Coordinates of C-alpha atoms in Angstrom, one line a residue:
M21 CA -0.5 -24.1 33.7
T22 CA 2.1 -21.5 33.6
Q23 CA 2.0 -18.8 30.6
T24 CA 5.2 -19.6 28.4
S25 CA 7.2 -16.4 27.6
S26 CA 7.3 -17.0 23.8
F27 CA 6.8 -19.7 20.9
S28 CA 10.2 -20.8 20.7
A29 CA 9.6 -22.7 24.1
L30 CA 7.0 -24.7 22.3
G31 CA 9.4 -27.2 20.1
I32 CA 8.6 -25.5 17.1
S33 CA 11.1 -25.6 13.9
P34 CA 13.4 -22.1 13.2
E35 CA 11.0 -21.9 9.3
I36 CA 7.6 -21.6 11.3
L37 CA 9.1 -19.3 14.2
E38 CA 10.1 -16.7 12.0
A39 CA 7.0 -16.8 10.1
I40 CA 5.5 -16.3 13.7
E41 CA 7.8 -13.4 14.4
V42 CA 6.8 -11.6 10.9
L43 CA 3.4 -12.0 11.5
G44 CA 3.9 -10.6 15.2
F45 CA 2.7 -13.0 17.9
D46 CA 4.4 -12.7 20.6
T47 CA 3.0 -14.9 23.6
P48 CA 1.6 -18.1 22.8
S49 CA -2.6 -18.4 23.9
S50 CA -3.7 -21.5 26.5
I51 CA -4.8 -23.7 23.3
Q52 CA -1.7 -22.9 21.4
E53 CA 0.6 -23.5 24.3
Q54 CA -1.0 -27.0 25.9
A55 CA -2.0 -28.4 22.3
I56 CA 1.3 -27.6 20.2
P57 CA 4.3 -29.3 21.8
A58 CA 1.6 -32.4 22.6
A59 CA 0.6 -32.5 18.9
I60 CA 4.3 -32.4 17.7
S61 CA 5.3 -35.1 19.7
G62 CA 2.5 -37.2 17.2
A63 CA -0.2 -37.3 20.3
D64 CA -3.6 -37.5 19.6
I65 CA -5.7 -33.9 20.9
V66 CA -9.3 -33.5 21.5
G67 CA -9.6 -29.5 22.0
L68 CA -12.3 -28.2 23.9
S69 CA -12.0 -24.1 22.8
H70 CA -14.2 -21.2 21.9
T71 CA -13.8 -19.9 18.8
G72 CA -11.5 -16.6 19.1
S73 CA -9.1 -18.8 21.7
G74 CA -6.3 -18.9 18.9
K75 CA -6.8 -22.9 18.0
T76 CA -6.1 -22.3 14.2
L77 CA -2.3 -21.7 15.1
A78 CA -2.9 -24.6 17.8
F79 CA -3.7 -27.0 14.7
A80 CA -1.9 -25.8 12.0
I81 CA 1.9 -25.4 13.4
P82 CA 1.8 -29.3 14.4
A83 CA 0.8 -29.9 10.9
L84 CA 3.4 -27.9 9.0
E85 CA 5.6 -29.5 11.3
C86 CA 4.6 -33.0 10.0
I87 CA 4.5 -32.4 6.3
E88 CA 7.9 -33.5 4.4
P89 CA 7.9 -30.7 1.4
E90 CA 9.4 -32.8 -1.2
E91 CA 6.8 -35.5 -1.2
R92 CA 3.9 -33.6 -3.6
C93 CA 0.9 -35.5 -2.4
V94 CA -1.7 -34.7 0.5
Q95 CA -0.2 -35.2 3.6
V96 CA -2.9 -32.8 6.2
L97 CA -6.7 -32.9 5.6
A98 CA -8.4 -30.1 7.9
L99 CA -12.2 -30.6 7.7
C100 CA -14.1 -27.1 8.8
P101 CA -18.1 -26.5 8.5
T102 CA -17.7 -23.2 5.7
R103 CA -16.0 -22.2 2.9
E104 CA -15.1 -19.0 4.7
L105 CA -13.5 -20.9 7.5
A106 CA -11.6 -22.9 5.1
V107 CA -10.1 -19.9 3.2
Q108 CA -9.5 -18.3 6.5
I109 CA -7.4 -21.6 7.4
C110 CA -5.8 -21.4 4.3
R111 CA -4.4 -18.4 4.3
E112 CA -3.1 -18.8 8.2
V113 CA -1.3 -22.1 6.9
D114 CA 0.1 -19.6 3.9
K115 CA 1.2 -17.1 6.7
L116 CA 3.1 -19.8 8.7
A117 CA 4.4 -21.5 5.9
L118 CA 6.2 -18.4 4.6
F119 CA 9.6 -20.1 4.8
M120 CA 8.7 -23.6 4.0
D121 CA 9.7 -23.7 0.3
G122 CA 7.0 -26.0 -1.8
V123 CA 4.4 -26.0 0.8
S124 CA 1.5 -24.6 0.7
A125 CA -2.4 -25.1 1.7
V126 CA -5.7 -25.0 -0.8
P127 CA -9.4 -24.9 0.4
I128 CA -11.8 -27.4 -1.2
Y129 CA -15.4 -26.4 -0.7
G130 CA -18.6 -26.4 -2.5
G131 CA -20.7 -24.0 -4.4
A132 CA -17.3 -23.1 -6.3
S133 CA -16.0 -24.7 -9.9
F134 CA -14.2 -28.0 -9.7
R135 CA -11.6 -26.9 -12.4
P136 CA -9.2 -24.9 -9.5
Q137 CA -9.6 -27.2 -6.9
L138 CA -8.4 -30.0 -8.9
D139 CA -5.8 -28.0 -10.5
A140 CA -4.4 -27.2 -7.5
L141 CA -4.6 -31.2 -6.3
R142 CA -2.9 -32.3 -9.4
R143 CA 0.2 -29.7 -8.5
G144 CA 0.4 -31.4 -5.9
V145 CA -0.4 -29.6 -2.5
Q146 CA 0.3 -30.8 0.8
F147 CA -2.3 -29.5 3.0
V148 CA -6.1 -29.1 1.9
V149 CA -8.7 -27.8 3.8
G150 CA -12.2 -28.6 3.1
T151 CA -15.9 -29.0 4.1
P152 CA -17.2 -32.6 4.1
G153 CA -19.6 -32.4 1.1
R154 CA -16.8 -31.4 -1.2
V155 CA -13.8 -33.5 0.4
M156 CA -16.1 -36.6 -0.1
D157 CA -17.0 -35.6 -3.6
L158 CA -13.2 -35.3 -5.1
M159 CA -12.6 -38.7 -2.7
E160 CA -14.6 -40.3 -4.7
S161 CA -14.1 -39.2 -8.1
G162 CA -10.6 -40.0 -7.5
A163 CA -9.1 -35.9 -7.3
L164 CA -8.0 -36.4 -3.6
R165 CA -6.2 -39.1 -2.6
L166 CA -5.3 -39.8 1.1
D167 CA -3.3 -42.8 1.1
G168 CA 0.1 -40.8 2.1
L169 CA -1.7 -38.8 4.8
R170 CA -0.1 -38.1 8.1
M171 CA -3.0 -36.0 9.6
L172 CA -6.4 -35.0 10.1
I173 CA -8.2 -32.1 11.5
L174 CA -11.9 -31.6 12.7
D175 CA -12.1 -28.2 13.4
E176 CA -15.4 -26.9 14.8
A177 CA -16.6 -30.4 14.9
D178 CA -20.0 -29.4 16.6
E179 CA -20.7 -27.1 14.2
M180 CA -20.1 -29.8 11.3
L181 CA -22.4 -32.3 13.2
D182 CA -25.1 -29.8 13.6
M183 CA -25.1 -29.3 9.7
G184 CA -25.6 -32.7 9.2
F185 CA -22.0 -34.1 8.4
L186 CA -21.1 -36.7 10.8
E187 CA -22.0 -39.6 8.0
D188 CA -19.4 -37.9 5.8
I189 CA -16.9 -37.2 8.1
E190 CA -17.5 -40.8 9.4
R191 CA -16.9 -42.1 5.7
I192 CA -13.9 -40.1 5.1
A193 CA -11.9 -40.9 8.5
E194 CA -12.8 -44.8 7.5
A195 CA -10.7 -43.9 4.0
M196 CA -7.5 -43.3 5.8
P197 CA -4.2 -44.8 6.6
E198 CA -4.6 -46.3 10.0
T199 CA -1.8 -44.5 11.1
K200 CA -2.5 -41.2 11.1
Q201 CA -2.5 -38.5 13.7
T202 CA -6.3 -36.9 14.2
L203 CA -6.5 -33.3 15.7
F204 CA -10.2 -33.1 16.9
F205 CA -11.2 -28.9 18.0
S206 CA -14.8 -28.4 19.1
A207 CA -16.4 -25.6 21.7
T208 CA -18.5 -28.7 23.3
M209 CA -18.3 -32.2 23.8
S210 CA -21.2 -34.1 22.6
P211 CA -22.3 -37.9 22.3
E212 CA -21.7 -37.6 18.9
I213 CA -18.2 -36.5 19.4
N214 CA -17.3 -38.8 22.1
R215 CA -18.1 -41.6 19.6
L216 CA -15.8 -40.0 17.1
V217 CA -13.2 -39.7 19.5
S218 CA -13.7 -43.5 20.5
R219 CA -13.8 -44.9 16.7
F220 CA -11.0 -42.6 15.3
M221 CA -8.6 -41.7 18.1
K222 CA -6.0 -43.7 19.7
E223 CA -5.5 -42.4 23.6
P224 CA -6.2 -38.6 22.8
I225 CA -5.0 -35.8 24.9
Q226 CA -7.8 -33.8 26.2
I227 CA -7.4 -30.1 26.5
S228 CA -10.0 -27.8 28.0
I229 CA -10.0 -24.2 28.1
E230 CA -12.4 -22.3 29.8
R231 CA -14.0 -19.2 28.0
P232 CA -13.1 -15.9 29.6
T233 CA -15.4 -13.6 30.3
L234 CA -15.3 -11.2 27.6
T235 CA -17.9 -8.9 28.7
V236 CA -17.0 -5.6 29.9
P237 CA -19.9 -4.0 31.3
T238 CA -18.3 -0.1 31.3
I239 CA -18.3 -0.3 27.5
E240 CA -21.6 0.6 25.4
Q241 CA -21.5 -1.4 22.1
V242 CA -23.3 0.3 19.1
Y243 CA -23.8 -0.7 15.6
Y244 CA -24.6 1.5 12.3
E245 CA -26.1 -0.5 9.4
V246 CA -25.2 1.7 6.2
V247 CA -24.3 1.1 2.5
F248 CA -20.5 0.7 1.8
S249 CA -20.5 4.3 -0.1
S250 CA -21.6 6.0 2.8
R251 CA -19.0 4.8 5.6
I252 CA -16.8 7.9 5.5
E253 CA -20.1 10.1 5.3
V254 CA -21.3 8.5 8.6
L255 CA -18.0 8.5 10.2
S256 CA -18.2 12.5 9.8
R257 CA -21.5 12.7 10.8
L258 CA -20.5 10.9 14.4
L259 CA -17.5 13.0 14.9
D260 CA -19.9 16.3 14.1
T261 CA -21.9 15.3 17.2
G262 CA -19.2 16.2 19.2
K263 CA -19.3 13.2 21.7
I264 CA -15.9 11.6 20.5
K265 CA -13.6 13.7 22.6
M266 CA -11.3 11.0 21.8
G267 CA -11.4 8.1 19.2
L268 CA -9.4 5.4 18.0
V269 CA -10.8 4.4 14.6
F270 CA -9.7 0.6 13.3
A271 CA -9.7 -0.1 9.7
N272 CA -8.8 -3.8 8.2
T273 CA -6.6 -2.9 6.0
K274 CA -3.3 0.0 5.5
K275 CA -5.3 1.4 1.9
V276 CA -8.5 1.7 4.3
V277 CA -6.9 3.5 6.8
D278 CA -5.0 6.3 4.1
D279 CA -8.6 6.3 2.2
V280 CA -10.4 7.4 6.0
V281 CA -7.8 10.0 6.6
D282 CA -7.8 11.2 3.4
G283 CA -11.4 11.5 3.4
L284 CA -11.6 12.9 7.1
T285 CA -8.9 15.7 6.0
A286 CA -10.4 16.7 3.0
R287 CA -13.2 17.6 5.5
G288 CA -11.3 19.4 8.0
Y289 CA -10.9 17.1 10.5
P290 CA -7.6 17.0 12.7
V291 CA -6.6 13.4 12.3
D292 CA -3.7 11.6 11.8
R293 CA -3.1 7.7 10.8
L294 CA -0.8 4.3 12.5
H295 CA -0.1 1.7 10.0
G296 CA 2.7 -1.1 9.3
D297 CA 4.3 1.0 6.1
M298 CA 5.1 4.0 7.9
P299 CA 8.7 4.5 9.3
Q300 CA 9.3 3.4 13.0
M301 CA 10.1 6.8 14.3
M302 CA 7.0 8.7 12.7
R303 CA 4.7 5.8 14.1
E304 CA 6.2 6.8 17.8
R305 CA 6.0 10.4 17.1
V306 CA 1.8 9.3 16.3
M307 CA 1.4 7.3 19.1
D308 CA 3.0 9.6 21.5
S309 CA 1.0 12.5 20.8
F310 CA -2.2 10.2 21.0
R311 CA -1.1 9.2 24.3
K312 CA -0.7 12.5 25.8
G313 CA -4.3 13.7 24.0
S314 CA -2.6 16.5 22.0
L315 CA -3.9 14.0 18.5
R316 CA -8.1 13.4 19.6
L317 CA -8.5 11.0 16.6
L318 CA -6.3 8.1 15.2
V319 CA -7.0 5.6 12.5
A320 CA -5.3 2.6 12.8
T321 CA -4.8 -1.2 11.8
D322 CA -4.9 -3.6 14.7
I323 CA -1.0 -4.6 13.7
A324 CA -0.2 -0.9 14.3
A325 CA -2.0 -0.4 17.5
R326 CA -0.7 -3.1 19.2
G327 CA 0.9 -1.8 22.8
L328 CA -1.3 1.7 22.2
D329 CA -3.2 2.0 25.5
V330 CA -4.6 5.2 26.4
D331 CA -7.1 5.5 29.3
D332 CA -8.5 8.7 28.2
L333 CA -10.2 7.0 25.1
T334 CA -13.7 7.5 25.0
H335 CA -14.8 5.3 21.7
V336 CA -13.6 2.8 19.5
I337 CA -14.9 3.1 16.4
N338 CA -14.7 0.0 13.7
Y339 CA -14.9 1.0 10.4
G340 CA -16.0 -2.4 9.2
L341 CA -15.9 -5.4 11.3
P342 CA -12.6 -7.7 11.7
D343 CA -12.6 -11.1 10.3
E344 CA -12.0 -12.8 14.2
V345 CA -14.1 -11.8 17.4
E346 CA -10.7 -12.1 19.5
S347 CA -10.1 -9.0 17.2
Y348 CA -13.3 -7.2 17.9
T349 CA -13.0 -7.6 21.5
H350 CA -9.2 -6.5 21.9
R351 CA -10.4 -3.5 19.7
R352 CA -13.5 -2.7 22.1
G353 CA -11.4 -3.1 25.3
R354 CA -9.3 0.0 24.5
T355 CA -11.9 1.7 25.8
G356 CA -13.7 1.9 28.8
R357 CA -10.5 1.6 30.7
A358 CA -9.3 2.3 34.4
G359 CA -12.7 2.4 35.4
K360 CA -14.0 4.3 32.9
T361 CA -16.8 3.6 30.5
G362 CA -16.7 3.8 27.1
I363 CA -18.7 3.4 23.8
S364 CA -17.4 0.7 20.9
I365 CA -19.2 1.8 17.5
S366 CA -19.0 -0.2 14.0
I367 CA -20.2 0.9 11.3
C368 CA -21.2 -2.1 9.4
H369 CA -22.0 -2.9 6.0
V370 CA -25.3 -4.5 5.8
K371 CA -23.4 -7.6 4.6
E372 CA -22.0 -8.0 8.1
K373 CA -25.2 -8.3 10.2
G374 CA -24.4 -11.8 10.8
K375 CA -21.0 -11.1 12.2
I376 CA -22.6 -8.8 14.8
R377 CA -24.9 -11.8 15.9
E378 CA -22.0 -14.3 15.7
I379 CA -20.2 -11.6 18.4
E380 CA -23.5 -11.3 20.2
R381 CA -23.7 -15.0 20.9
I382 CA -19.6 -15.4 21.6
I383 CA -19.3 -12.5 24.0
N384 CA -23.1 -12.9 25.5
K385 CA -24.1 -8.9 25.0
K386 CA -26.1 -7.4 22.6
F387 CA -25.3 -4.6 20.5
E388 CA -27.8 -1.6 20.1
K389 CA -28.9 -0.2 16.7
G390 CA -27.7 3.2 16.3
E391 CA -29.8 5.9 14.8
M392 CA -28.0 8.3 12.6
P393 CA -28.7 12.0 13.6
T394 CA -29.8 14.6 11.1
G395 CA -27.9 17.6 10.2
H396 CA -30.4 19.9 11.9
A397 CA -29.8 17.5 15.2
I398 CA -25.9 17.6 14.2
C399 CA -26.0 21.3 14.2
E400 CA -28.1 22.0 17.3
K401 CA -26.1 19.9 19.6
Q402 CA -22.7 21.7 18.2
L403 CA -24.8 25.3 19.0
F404 CA -25.3 24.2 22.8
N405 CA -21.8 23.2 23.0
L406 CA -20.5 26.5 21.8
V407 CA -23.2 28.1 24.2
D408 CA -21.6 25.8 27.0
Q409 CA -18.2 26.9 25.9
I410 CA -19.0 30.7 26.0
E411 CA -20.5 30.5 29.4
K412 CA -17.5 28.9 30.8
V413 CA -14.7 30.6 29.2
K414 CA -12.1 32.5 31.0
V415 CA -12.0 36.6 30.8
D416 CA -9.2 38.5 31.7
E417 CA -10.9 41.2 32.8
E418 CA -7.9 43.5 32.9
E419 CA -6.7 43.0 29.2
I420 CA -10.4 43.0 28.0
A421 CA -10.8 45.9 30.0
T422 CA -8.4 48.0 27.7
L423 CA -9.4 46.6 24.9
M424 CA -13.0 47.3 25.0
P425 CA -13.6 50.9 23.8
Q426 CA -11.9 49.6 20.6
I427 CA -14.6 46.5 20.6
Y428 CA -17.4 49.1 21.0
R429 CA -16.6 51.6 18.6
K430 CA -15.7 48.6 15.9
L431 CA -19.5 46.8 16.6
E432 CA -21.5 49.8 17.9
W433 CA -23.7 49.6 14.1
L434 CA -24.6 46.1 15.5
D435 CA -27.4 44.9 17.9
K436 CA -26.8 42.1 20.6
E437 CA -28.6 39.8 17.7
D438 CA -26.4 40.3 15.2
I439 CA -23.5 40.0 17.5
I440 CA -24.7 36.3 18.7
K441 CA -25.6 35.6 15.0
R442 CA -22.2 36.5 13.7
V443 CA -20.5 34.6 16.8
V444 CA -22.4 31.7 15.6
S445 CA -21.7 31.7 12.3
L446 CA -18.2 31.6 12.5
E447 CA -17.8 29.1 14.3
F448 CA -20.6 27.4 12.1
N449 CA -20.6 28.2 8.7
R450 CA -19.0 25.1 7.1
M451 CA -21.5 22.5 9.1
I452 CA -24.2 25.0 8.3
D453 CA -23.6 24.9 4.7
Y454 CA -23.2 21.0 4.4
Y455 CA -26.1 19.7 6.0
K456 CA -28.3 22.6 4.9
D457 CA -28.5 20.4 1.6
A458 CA -26.8 16.7 3.0
D459 CA -28.7 13.9 2.2
E460 CA -30.5 11.9 5.8

């Protein structure tokens, strides 16, 4: 199918299109392009689509289109396997509903207090996103009524069935009005999903999106597992190895961008920032400096770095992993361009190990666990770099010859070994003093 130029071609209402523009989405993904118009027209949809394909927007937009804001009852129910995904979907829905007065979403999941969830339902929320177990509990208690339901969504249906939710899903679906519209999204089409489709859907349109080849063989992936408070220290050490010739550091929020830049600047590194709170003229100046290579280290948010393509980028550094695998692959793809090799480094909190495993599973490529270099090793590496520079430096023989008598007079009291020590110290005093007492 030919890709459309924008979301405006998909039959989306002006209020939601305005929110999409604010969010910075330009072109719909394949699943969005095919599912959104069909779902808006009222069809049941079976979407076979991998994580990171943009399926949240593919079902959230049609779901919001079917809601009547004045009606204070649950009109859309989305079932998903985990509390984290429920919260994430609600965030996306609330962003898309930015210009829809009185429309909001609430996450419903186990392991948390009933009270806030009950309060939200009593207020008359129209969009509920929940895990099957907690949804069942609230339905049986009478707190969650579904007689006004217009749409049922199953996200990551295969995962929910693997977790043993088949019976709950069947009981929930049986309690709903027959006139509802149903959207199923799953990475695979199992016999159990086929059975659910046959029972609860009416002549569904099946949309299959092949997983793109995400593996880029020229990109090496390394992660460092650290305690949260040590991240700036770890980043500093990696910079001190001298291997990062040109690096783009990604942070998840504007505040973290500012914290990283302030921390690196205080340590003496030449670095700049790029995020949405900066004036456009300043952002363009920073991007231009980075593209030309006069700025070698940049810290940015994902949104600010859109459209920033630099062929000579040697390293992408994740200062914490993003929520979406799609964001990780987008970041990683900034290096290893034009046939060059590149390295993607992730500085992770110990609690993010599950994200590492999830990324490995989806992109079918393992991470290498990095060994943090010692202070001694860093100083040694920098010394060798300095020696290489001294060996390769171009000497203007004529000019130097005229200055040599003065140099000899000034330094005649020093022998060769003393001169070498002083040259090295001139370059290295800060680093030697810092790493002399630093924790490893």
